[in-house]
Tab-separated table of N, CA and C in Angstrom:
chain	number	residue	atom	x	y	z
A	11	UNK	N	0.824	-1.194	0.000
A	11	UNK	CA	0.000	0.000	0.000
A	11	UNK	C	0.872	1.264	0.000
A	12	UNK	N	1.986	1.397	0.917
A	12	UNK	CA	2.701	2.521	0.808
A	12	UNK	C	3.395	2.763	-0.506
A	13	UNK	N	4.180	1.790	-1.133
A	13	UNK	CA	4.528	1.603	-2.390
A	13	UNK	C	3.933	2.316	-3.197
A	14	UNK	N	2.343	1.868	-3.201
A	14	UNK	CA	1.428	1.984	-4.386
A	14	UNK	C	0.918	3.865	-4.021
A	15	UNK	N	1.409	4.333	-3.008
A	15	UNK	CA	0.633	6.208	-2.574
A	15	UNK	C	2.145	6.431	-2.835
A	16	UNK	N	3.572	5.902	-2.607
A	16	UNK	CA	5.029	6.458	-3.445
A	16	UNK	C	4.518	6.628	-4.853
A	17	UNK	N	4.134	5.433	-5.589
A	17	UNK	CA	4.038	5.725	-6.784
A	17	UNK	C	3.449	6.194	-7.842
A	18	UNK	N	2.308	6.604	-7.079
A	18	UNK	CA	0.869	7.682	-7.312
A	18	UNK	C	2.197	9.289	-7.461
A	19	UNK	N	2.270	9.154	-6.077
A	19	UNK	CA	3.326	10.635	-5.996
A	19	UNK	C	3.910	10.903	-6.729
A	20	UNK	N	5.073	9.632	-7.387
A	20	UNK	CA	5.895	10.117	-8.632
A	20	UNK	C	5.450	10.035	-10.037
A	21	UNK	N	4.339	9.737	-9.615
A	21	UNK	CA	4.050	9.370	-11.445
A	21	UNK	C	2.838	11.021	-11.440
A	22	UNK	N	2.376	11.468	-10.661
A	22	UNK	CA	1.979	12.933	-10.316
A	22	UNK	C	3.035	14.153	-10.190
A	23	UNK	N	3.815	13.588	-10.164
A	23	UNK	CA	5.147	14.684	-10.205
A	23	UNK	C	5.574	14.932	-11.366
A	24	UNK	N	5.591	13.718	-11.999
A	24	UNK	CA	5.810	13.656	-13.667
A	24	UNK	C	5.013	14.459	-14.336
A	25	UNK	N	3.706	14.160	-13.823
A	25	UNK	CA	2.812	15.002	-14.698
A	25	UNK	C	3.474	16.696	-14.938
A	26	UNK	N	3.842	17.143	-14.030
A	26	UNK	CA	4.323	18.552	-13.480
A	26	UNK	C	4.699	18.833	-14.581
A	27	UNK	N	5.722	17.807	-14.740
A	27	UNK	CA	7.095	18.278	-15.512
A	27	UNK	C	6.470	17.628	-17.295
A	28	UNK	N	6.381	19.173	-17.600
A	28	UNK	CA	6.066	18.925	-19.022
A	28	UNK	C	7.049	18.928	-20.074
A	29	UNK	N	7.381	17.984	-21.046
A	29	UNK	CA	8.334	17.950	-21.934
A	29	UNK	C	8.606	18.821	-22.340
A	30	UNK	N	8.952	19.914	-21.928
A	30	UNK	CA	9.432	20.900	-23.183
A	30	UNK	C	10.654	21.114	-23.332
A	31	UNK	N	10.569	21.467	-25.064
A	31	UNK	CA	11.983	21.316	-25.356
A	31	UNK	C	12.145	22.812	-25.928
A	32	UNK	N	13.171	23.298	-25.432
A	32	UNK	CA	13.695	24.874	-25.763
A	32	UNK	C	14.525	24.903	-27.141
A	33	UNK	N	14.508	26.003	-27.251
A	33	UNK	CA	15.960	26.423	-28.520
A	33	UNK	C	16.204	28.156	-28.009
A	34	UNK	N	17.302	28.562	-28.307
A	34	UNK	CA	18.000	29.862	-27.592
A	34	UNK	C	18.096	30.453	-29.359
A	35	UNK	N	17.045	31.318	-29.281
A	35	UNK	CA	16.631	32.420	-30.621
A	35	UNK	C	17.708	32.776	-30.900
A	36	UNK	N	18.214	32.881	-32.256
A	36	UNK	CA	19.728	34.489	-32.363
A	36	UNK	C	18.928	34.704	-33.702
A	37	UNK	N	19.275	36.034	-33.771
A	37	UNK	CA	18.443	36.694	-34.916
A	37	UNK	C	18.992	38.207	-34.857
A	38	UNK	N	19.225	38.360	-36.152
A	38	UNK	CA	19.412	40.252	-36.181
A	38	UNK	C	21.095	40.771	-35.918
A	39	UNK	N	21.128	42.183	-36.001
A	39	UNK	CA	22.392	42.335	-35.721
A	39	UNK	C	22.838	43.037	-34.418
A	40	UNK	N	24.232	43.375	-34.286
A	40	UNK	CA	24.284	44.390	-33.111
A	40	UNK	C	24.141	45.614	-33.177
A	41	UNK	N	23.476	46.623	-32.751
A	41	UNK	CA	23.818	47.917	-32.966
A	41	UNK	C	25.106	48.763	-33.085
A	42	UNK	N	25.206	49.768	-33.185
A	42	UNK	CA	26.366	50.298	-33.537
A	42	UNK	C	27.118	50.660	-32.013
A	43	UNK	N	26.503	50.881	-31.080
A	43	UNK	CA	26.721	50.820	-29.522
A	43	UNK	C	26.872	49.743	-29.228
A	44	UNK	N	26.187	48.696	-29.288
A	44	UNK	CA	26.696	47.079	-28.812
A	44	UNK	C	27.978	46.901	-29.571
A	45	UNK	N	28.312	47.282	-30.718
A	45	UNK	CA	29.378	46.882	-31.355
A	45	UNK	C	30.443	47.234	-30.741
A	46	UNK	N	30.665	48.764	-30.590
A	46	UNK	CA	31.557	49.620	-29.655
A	46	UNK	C	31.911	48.582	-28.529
A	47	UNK	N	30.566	48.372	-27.426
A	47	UNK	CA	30.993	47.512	-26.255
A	47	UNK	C	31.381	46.137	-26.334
A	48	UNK	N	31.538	45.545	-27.681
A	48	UNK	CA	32.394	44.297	-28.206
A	48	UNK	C	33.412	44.186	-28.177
A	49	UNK	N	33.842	45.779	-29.042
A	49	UNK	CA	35.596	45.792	-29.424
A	49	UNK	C	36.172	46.637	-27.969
A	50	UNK	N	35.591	47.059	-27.176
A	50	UNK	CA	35.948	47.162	-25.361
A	50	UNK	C	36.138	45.808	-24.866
A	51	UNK	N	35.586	45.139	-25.008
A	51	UNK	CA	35.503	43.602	-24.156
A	51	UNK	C	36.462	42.866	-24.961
A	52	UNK	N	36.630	42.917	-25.960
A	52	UNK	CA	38.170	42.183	-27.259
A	52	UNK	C	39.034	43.122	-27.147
A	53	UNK	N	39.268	44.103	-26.359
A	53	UNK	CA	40.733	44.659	-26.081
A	53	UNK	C	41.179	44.048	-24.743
A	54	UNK	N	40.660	43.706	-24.246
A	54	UNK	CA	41.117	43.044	-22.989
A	54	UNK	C	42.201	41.793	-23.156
A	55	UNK	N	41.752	40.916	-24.498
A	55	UNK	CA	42.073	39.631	-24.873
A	55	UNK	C	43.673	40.055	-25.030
A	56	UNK	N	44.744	39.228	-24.333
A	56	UNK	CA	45.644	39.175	-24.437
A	56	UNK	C	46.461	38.450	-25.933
A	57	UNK	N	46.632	39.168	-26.512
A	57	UNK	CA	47.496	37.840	-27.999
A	57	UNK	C	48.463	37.635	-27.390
A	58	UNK	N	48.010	36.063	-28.284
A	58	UNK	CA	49.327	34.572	-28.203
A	58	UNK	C	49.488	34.322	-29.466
A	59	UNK	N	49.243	35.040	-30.255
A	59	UNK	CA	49.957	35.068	-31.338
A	59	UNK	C	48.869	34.148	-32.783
A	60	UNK	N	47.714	34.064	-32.029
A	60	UNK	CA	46.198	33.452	-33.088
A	60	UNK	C	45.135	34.061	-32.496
A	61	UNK	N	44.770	35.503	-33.586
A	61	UNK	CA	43.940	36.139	-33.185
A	61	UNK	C	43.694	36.008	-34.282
A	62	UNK	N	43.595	35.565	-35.231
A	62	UNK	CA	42.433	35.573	-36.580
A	62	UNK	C	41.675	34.359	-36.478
A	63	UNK	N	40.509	34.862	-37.340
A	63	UNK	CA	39.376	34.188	-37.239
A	63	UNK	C	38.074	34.619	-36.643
A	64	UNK	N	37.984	36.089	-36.260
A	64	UNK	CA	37.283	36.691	-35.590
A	64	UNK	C	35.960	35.887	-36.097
A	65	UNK	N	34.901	35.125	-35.292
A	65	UNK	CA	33.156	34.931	-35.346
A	65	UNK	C	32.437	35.742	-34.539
A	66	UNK	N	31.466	36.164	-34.876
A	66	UNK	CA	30.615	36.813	-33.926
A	66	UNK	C	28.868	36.386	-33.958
A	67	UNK	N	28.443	35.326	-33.454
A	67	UNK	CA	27.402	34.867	-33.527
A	67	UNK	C	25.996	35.615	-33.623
A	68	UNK	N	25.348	35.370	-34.385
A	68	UNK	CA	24.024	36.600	-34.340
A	68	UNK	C	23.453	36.944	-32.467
A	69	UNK	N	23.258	37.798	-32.435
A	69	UNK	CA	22.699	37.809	-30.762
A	69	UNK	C	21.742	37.262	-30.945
A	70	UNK	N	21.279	36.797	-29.069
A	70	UNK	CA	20.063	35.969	-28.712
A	70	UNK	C	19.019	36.652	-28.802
A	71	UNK	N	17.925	36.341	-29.010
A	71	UNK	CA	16.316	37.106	-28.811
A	71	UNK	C	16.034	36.825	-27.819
A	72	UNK	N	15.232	37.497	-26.939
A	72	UNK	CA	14.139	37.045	-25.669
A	72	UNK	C	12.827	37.358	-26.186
A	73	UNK	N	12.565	36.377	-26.282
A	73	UNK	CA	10.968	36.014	-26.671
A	73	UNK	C	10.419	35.983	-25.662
A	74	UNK	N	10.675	35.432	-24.259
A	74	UNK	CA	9.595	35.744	-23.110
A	74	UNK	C	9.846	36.619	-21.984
A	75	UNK	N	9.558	36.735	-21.190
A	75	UNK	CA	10.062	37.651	-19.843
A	75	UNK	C	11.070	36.332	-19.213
A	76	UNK	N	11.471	36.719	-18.037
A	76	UNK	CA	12.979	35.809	-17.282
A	76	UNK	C	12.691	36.241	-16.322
A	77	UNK	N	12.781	35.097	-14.950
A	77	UNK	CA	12.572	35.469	-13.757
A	77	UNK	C	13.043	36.665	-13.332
A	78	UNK	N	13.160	37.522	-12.481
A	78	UNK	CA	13.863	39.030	-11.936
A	78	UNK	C	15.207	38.542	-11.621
A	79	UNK	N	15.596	37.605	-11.066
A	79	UNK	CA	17.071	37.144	-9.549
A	79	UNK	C	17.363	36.373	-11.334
A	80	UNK	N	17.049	36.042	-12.318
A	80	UNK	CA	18.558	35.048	-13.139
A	80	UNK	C	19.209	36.167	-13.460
A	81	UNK	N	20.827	35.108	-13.522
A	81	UNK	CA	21.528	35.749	-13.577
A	81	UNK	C	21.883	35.908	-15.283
A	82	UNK	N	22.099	37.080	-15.879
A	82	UNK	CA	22.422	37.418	-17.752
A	82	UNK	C	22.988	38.228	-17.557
A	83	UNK	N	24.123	38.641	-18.427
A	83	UNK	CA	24.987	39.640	-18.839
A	83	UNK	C	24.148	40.180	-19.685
A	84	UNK	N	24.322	41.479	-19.804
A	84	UNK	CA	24.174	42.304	-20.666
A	84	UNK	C	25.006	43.602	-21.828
A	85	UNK	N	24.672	43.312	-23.026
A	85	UNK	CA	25.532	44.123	-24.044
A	85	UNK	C	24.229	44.325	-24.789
A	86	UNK	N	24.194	46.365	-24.303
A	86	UNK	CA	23.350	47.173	-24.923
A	86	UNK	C	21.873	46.631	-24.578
A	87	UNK	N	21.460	46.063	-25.112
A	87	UNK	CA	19.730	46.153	-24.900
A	87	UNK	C	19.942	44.025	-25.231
A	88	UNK	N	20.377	43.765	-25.239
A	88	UNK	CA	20.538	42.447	-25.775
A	88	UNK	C	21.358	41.713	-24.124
A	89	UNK	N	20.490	40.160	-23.867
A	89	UNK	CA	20.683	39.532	-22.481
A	89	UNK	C	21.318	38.145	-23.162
A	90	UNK	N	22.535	37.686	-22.623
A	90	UNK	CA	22.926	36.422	-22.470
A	90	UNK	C	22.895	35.791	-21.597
A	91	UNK	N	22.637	34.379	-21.543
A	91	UNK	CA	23.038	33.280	-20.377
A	91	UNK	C	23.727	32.779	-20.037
A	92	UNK	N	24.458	32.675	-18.908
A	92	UNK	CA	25.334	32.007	-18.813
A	92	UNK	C	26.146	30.753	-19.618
A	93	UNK	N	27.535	31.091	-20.434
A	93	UNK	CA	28.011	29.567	-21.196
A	93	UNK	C	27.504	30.176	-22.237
A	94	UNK	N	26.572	31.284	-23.062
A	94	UNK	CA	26.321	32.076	-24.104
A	94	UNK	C	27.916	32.475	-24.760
A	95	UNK	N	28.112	32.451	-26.141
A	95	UNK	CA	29.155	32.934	-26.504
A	95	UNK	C	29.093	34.492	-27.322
A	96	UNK	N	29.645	35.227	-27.107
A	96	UNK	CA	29.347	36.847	-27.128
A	96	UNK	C	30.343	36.423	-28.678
A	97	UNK	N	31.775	36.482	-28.818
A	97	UNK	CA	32.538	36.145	-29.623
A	97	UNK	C	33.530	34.948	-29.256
A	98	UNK	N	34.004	34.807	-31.087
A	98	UNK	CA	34.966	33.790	-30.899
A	98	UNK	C	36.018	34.249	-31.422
A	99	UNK	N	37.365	33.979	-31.288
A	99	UNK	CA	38.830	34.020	-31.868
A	99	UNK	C	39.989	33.089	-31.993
A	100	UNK	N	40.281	33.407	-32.707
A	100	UNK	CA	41.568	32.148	-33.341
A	100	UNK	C	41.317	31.083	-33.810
A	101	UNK	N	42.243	30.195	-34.064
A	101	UNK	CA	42.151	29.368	-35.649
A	101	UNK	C	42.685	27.954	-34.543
A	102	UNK	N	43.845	28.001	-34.118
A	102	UNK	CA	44.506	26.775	-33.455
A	102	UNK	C	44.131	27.079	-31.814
A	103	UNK	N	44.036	27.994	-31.082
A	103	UNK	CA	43.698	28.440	-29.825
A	103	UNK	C	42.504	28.947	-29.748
A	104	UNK	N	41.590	28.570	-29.759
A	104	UNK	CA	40.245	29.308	-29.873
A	104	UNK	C	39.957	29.651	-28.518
A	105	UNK	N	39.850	31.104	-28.865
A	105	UNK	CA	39.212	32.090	-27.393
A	105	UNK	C	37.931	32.326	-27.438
A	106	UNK	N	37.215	32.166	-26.244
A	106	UNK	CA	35.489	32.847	-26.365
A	106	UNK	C	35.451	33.972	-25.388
A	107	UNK	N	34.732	34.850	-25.815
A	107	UNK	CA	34.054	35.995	-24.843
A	107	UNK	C	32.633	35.030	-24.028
A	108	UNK	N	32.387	34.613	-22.912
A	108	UNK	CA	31.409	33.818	-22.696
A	108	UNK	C	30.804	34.612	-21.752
A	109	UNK	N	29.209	34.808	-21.355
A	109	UNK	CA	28.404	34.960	-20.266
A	109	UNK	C	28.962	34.468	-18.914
A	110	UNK	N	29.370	34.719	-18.296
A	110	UNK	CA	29.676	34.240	-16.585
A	110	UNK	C	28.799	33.606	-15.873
A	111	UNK	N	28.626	32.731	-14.924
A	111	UNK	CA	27.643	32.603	-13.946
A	111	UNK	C	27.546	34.287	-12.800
A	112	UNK	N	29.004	34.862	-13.269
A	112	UNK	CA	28.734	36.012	-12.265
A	112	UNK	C	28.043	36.936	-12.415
A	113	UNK	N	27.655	37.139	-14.153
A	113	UNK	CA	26.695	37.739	-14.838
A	113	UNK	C	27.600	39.007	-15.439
A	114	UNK	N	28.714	38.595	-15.595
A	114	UNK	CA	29.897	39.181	-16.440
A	114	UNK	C	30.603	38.259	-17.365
A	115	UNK	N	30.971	38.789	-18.589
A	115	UNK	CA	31.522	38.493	-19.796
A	115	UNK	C	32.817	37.955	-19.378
A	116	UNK	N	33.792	36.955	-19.618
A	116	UNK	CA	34.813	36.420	-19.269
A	116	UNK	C	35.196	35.869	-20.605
A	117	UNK	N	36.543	36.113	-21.045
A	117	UNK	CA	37.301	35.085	-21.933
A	117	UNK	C	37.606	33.826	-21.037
A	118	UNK	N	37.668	33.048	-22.220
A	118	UNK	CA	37.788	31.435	-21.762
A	118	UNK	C	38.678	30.988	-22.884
A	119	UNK	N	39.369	29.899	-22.658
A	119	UNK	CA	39.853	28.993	-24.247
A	119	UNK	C	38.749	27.707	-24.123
A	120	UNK	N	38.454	27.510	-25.438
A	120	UNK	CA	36.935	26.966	-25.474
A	120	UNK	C	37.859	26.048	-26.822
A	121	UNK	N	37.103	24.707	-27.093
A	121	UNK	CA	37.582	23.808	-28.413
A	121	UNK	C	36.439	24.266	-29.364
A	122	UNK	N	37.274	23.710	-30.386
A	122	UNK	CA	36.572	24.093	-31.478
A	122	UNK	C	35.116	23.704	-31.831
A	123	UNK	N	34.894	22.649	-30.938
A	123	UNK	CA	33.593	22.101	-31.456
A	123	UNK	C	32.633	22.311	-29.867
A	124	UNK	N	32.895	23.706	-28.947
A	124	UNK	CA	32.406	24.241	-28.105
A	124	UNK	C	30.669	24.313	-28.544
A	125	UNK	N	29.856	23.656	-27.498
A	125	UNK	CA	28.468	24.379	-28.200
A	125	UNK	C	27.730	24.641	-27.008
A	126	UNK	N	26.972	25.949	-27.312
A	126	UNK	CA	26.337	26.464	-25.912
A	126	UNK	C	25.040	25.697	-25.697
A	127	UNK	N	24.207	25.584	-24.721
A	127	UNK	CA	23.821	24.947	-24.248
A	127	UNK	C	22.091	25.709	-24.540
A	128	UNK	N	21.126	25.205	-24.921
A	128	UNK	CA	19.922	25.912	-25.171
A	128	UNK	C	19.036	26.570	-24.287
A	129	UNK	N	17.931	27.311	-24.200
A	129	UNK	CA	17.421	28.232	-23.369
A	129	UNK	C	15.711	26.917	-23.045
A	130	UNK	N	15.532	27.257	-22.097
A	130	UNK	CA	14.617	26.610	-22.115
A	130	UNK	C	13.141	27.723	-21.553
A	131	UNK	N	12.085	27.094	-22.223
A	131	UNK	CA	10.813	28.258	-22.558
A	131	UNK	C	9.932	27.186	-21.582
A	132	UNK	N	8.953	27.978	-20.779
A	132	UNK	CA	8.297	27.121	-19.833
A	132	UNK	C	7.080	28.221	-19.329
A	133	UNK	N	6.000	27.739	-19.471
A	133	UNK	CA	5.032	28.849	-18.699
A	133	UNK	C	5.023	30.258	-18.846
A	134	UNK	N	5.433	30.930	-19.946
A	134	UNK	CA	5.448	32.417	-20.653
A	134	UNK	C	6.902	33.113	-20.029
A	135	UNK	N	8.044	31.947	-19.475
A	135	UNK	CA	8.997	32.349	-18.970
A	135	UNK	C	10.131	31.987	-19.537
A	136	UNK	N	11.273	32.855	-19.981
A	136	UNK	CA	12.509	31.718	-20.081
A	136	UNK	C	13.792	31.623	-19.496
A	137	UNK	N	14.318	30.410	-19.351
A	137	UNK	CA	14.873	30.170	-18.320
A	137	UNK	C	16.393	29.339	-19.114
A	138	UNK	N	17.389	29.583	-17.990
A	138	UNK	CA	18.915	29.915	-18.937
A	138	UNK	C	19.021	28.143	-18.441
A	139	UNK	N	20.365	27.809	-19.038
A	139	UNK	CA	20.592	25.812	-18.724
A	139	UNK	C	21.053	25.856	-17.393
A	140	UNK	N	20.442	25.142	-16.389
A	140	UNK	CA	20.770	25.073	-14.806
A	140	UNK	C	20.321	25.884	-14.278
A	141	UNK	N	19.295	26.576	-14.775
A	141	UNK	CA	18.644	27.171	-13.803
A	141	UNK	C	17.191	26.068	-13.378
A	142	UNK	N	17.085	26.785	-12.305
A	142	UNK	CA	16.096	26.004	-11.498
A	142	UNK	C	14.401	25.873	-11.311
A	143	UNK	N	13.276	25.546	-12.020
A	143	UNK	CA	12.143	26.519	-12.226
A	143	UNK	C	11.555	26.627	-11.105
A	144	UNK	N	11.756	25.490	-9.950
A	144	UNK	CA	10.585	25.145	-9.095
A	144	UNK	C	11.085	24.244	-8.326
A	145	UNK	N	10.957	24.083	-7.143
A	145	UNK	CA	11.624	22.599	-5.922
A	145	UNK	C	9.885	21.965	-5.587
A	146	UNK	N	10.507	20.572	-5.280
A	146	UNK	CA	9.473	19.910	-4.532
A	146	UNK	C	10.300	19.321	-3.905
A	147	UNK	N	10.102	19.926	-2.614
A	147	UNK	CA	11.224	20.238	-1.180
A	147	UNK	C	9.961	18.585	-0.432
A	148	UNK	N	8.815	18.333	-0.567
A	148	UNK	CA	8.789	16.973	0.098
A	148	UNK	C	9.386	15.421	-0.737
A	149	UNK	N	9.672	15.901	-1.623
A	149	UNK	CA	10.196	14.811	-2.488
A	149	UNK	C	11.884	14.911	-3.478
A	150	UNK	N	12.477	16.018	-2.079
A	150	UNK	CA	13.856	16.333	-3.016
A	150	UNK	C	13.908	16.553	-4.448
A	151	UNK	N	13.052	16.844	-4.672
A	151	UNK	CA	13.254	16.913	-6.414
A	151	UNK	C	13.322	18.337	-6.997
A	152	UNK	N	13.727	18.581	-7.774
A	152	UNK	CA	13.736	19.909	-8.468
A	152	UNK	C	13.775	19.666	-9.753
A	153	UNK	N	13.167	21.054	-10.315
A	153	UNK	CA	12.782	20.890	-11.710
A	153	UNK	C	13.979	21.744	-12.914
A	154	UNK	N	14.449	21.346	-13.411
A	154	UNK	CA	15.881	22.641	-13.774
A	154	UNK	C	16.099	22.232	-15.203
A	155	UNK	N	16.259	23.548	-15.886
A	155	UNK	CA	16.629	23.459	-17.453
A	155	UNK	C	17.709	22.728	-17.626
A	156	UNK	N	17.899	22.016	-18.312
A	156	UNK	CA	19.220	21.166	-18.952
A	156	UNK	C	19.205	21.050	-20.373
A	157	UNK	N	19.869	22.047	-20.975
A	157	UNK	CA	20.271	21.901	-22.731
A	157	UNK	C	18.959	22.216	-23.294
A	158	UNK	N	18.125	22.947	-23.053
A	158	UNK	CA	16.728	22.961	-23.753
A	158	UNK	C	15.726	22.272	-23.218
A	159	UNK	N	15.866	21.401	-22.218
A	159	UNK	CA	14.572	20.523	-21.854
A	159	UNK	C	14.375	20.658	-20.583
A	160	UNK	N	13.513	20.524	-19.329
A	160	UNK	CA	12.950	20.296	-18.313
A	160	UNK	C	13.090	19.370	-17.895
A	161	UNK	N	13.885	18.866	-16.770
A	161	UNK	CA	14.407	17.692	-16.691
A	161	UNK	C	14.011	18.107	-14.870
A	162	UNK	N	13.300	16.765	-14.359
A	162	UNK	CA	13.265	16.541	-12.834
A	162	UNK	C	14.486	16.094	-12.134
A	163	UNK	N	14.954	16.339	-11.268
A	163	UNK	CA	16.773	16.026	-10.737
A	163	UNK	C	16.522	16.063	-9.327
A	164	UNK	N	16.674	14.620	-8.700
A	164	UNK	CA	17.015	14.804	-7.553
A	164	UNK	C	17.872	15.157	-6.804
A	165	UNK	N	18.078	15.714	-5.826
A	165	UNK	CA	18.896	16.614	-5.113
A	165	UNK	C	18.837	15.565	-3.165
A	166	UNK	N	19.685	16.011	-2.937
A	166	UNK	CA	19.847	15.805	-1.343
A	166	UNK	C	19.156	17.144	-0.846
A	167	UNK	N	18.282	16.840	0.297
A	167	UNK	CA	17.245	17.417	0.615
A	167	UNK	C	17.910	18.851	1.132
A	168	UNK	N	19.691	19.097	1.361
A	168	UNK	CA	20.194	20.111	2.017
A	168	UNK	C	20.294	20.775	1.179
A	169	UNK	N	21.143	20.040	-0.111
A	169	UNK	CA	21.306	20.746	-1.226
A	169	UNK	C	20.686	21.477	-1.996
A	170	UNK	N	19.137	20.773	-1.768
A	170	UNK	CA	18.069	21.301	-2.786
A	170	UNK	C	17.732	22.316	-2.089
A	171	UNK	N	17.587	22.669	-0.458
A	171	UNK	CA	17.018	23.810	0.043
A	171	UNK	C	18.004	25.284	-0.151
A	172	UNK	N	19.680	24.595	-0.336
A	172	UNK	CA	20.529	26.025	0.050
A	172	UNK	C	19.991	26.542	-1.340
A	173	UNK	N	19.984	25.602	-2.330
A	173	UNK	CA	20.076	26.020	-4.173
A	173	UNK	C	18.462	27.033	-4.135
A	174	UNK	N	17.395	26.390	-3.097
A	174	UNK	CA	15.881	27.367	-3.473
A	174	UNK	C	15.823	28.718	-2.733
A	175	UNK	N	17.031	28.904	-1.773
A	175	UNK	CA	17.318	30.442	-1.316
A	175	UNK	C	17.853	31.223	-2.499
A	176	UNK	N	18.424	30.693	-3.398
A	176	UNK	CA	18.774	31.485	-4.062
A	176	UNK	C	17.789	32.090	-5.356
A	177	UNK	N	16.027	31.686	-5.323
A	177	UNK	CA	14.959	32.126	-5.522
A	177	UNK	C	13.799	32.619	-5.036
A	178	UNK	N	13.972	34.078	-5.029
A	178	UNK	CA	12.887	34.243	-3.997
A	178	UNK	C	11.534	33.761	-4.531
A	179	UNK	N	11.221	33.699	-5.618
A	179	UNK	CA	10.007	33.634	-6.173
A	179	UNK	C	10.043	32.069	-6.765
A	180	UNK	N	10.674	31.265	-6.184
A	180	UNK	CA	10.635	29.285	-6.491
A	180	UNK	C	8.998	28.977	-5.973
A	181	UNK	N	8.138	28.132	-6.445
A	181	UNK	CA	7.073	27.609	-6.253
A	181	UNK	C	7.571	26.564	-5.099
């Protein structure tokens, strides 16, 4: 009997968690001010002697609103997510300008076949990869973007509570 009200619970939890699968929009160009604050953020980059190859990926769209507390960098009117690549450089050393978790732009050396990780769209909201939408603090579980999809992840019940302070507005 207890078994059978566990497995009512998880197969009701499931329900929660609706398949959705994200994609992270890029569309359009930069303005002539975002551009400016590009070649500010690529003077920083130290040469090692493979700086050609400059890419600069179309920017992301936000198609929905984003919780208030995630964390995105911002260049000009345009929001990245964390692991977002702003630019790329070099041919044998490839450098990225990447989104931070600190919610600052950081060079990184990234491989060539680096790929960012997708946005995930949920309830008229969107939400960056590892972020968290929602805890179910009686069943350790949490609900958190991974690569575009909604994926349920259990957590240790300490872990999952320090990670839902860091939302004031978690269900």
């Amino acid at each position: 009997m207890i078994l059978r009200v566990w497995m009512m619970r998880i197969l009701n939890l499931f329900c929660l968690v609706a398949a959705t699968t994200g994609k992270t929009f890029r569309n359009g160009e930069l303005t002539s001010d975002e551009m400016r604050e590009l070649e500010n953020l690529m003077s920083d980059i130290v040469s090692d002697g493979d700086m050609s190859g400059l890419e600069i990926p179309m920017p992301p769209t936000n198609h929905m609103a984003r919780r208030p507390e995630a964390t995105r960098c911002k260049l000009g009117s345009r929001e990245y997510c964390p692991g977002e690549i702003l630019f790329r450089i070099g041919e044998r050393r490839v450098k990225a300008k990447l989104c931070g978790e600190s919610g600052r732009f950081k060079t990184r050396q990234v491989s060539k076949q680096y790929r960012e990780a997708e946005r995930c769209q949920h309830g008229g909201l969107e939400y960056c990869n590892g972020e968290m939408l929602r805890g179910f603090p009686g069943w350790s579980f949490v609900q958190e973007c991974r690569d575009g999809r909604l994926e349920l992840v259990a957590m240790h019940h300490r872990q999952m509570m320090s990670a839902m302070q860091k939302f004031h507005g978690l269900p």
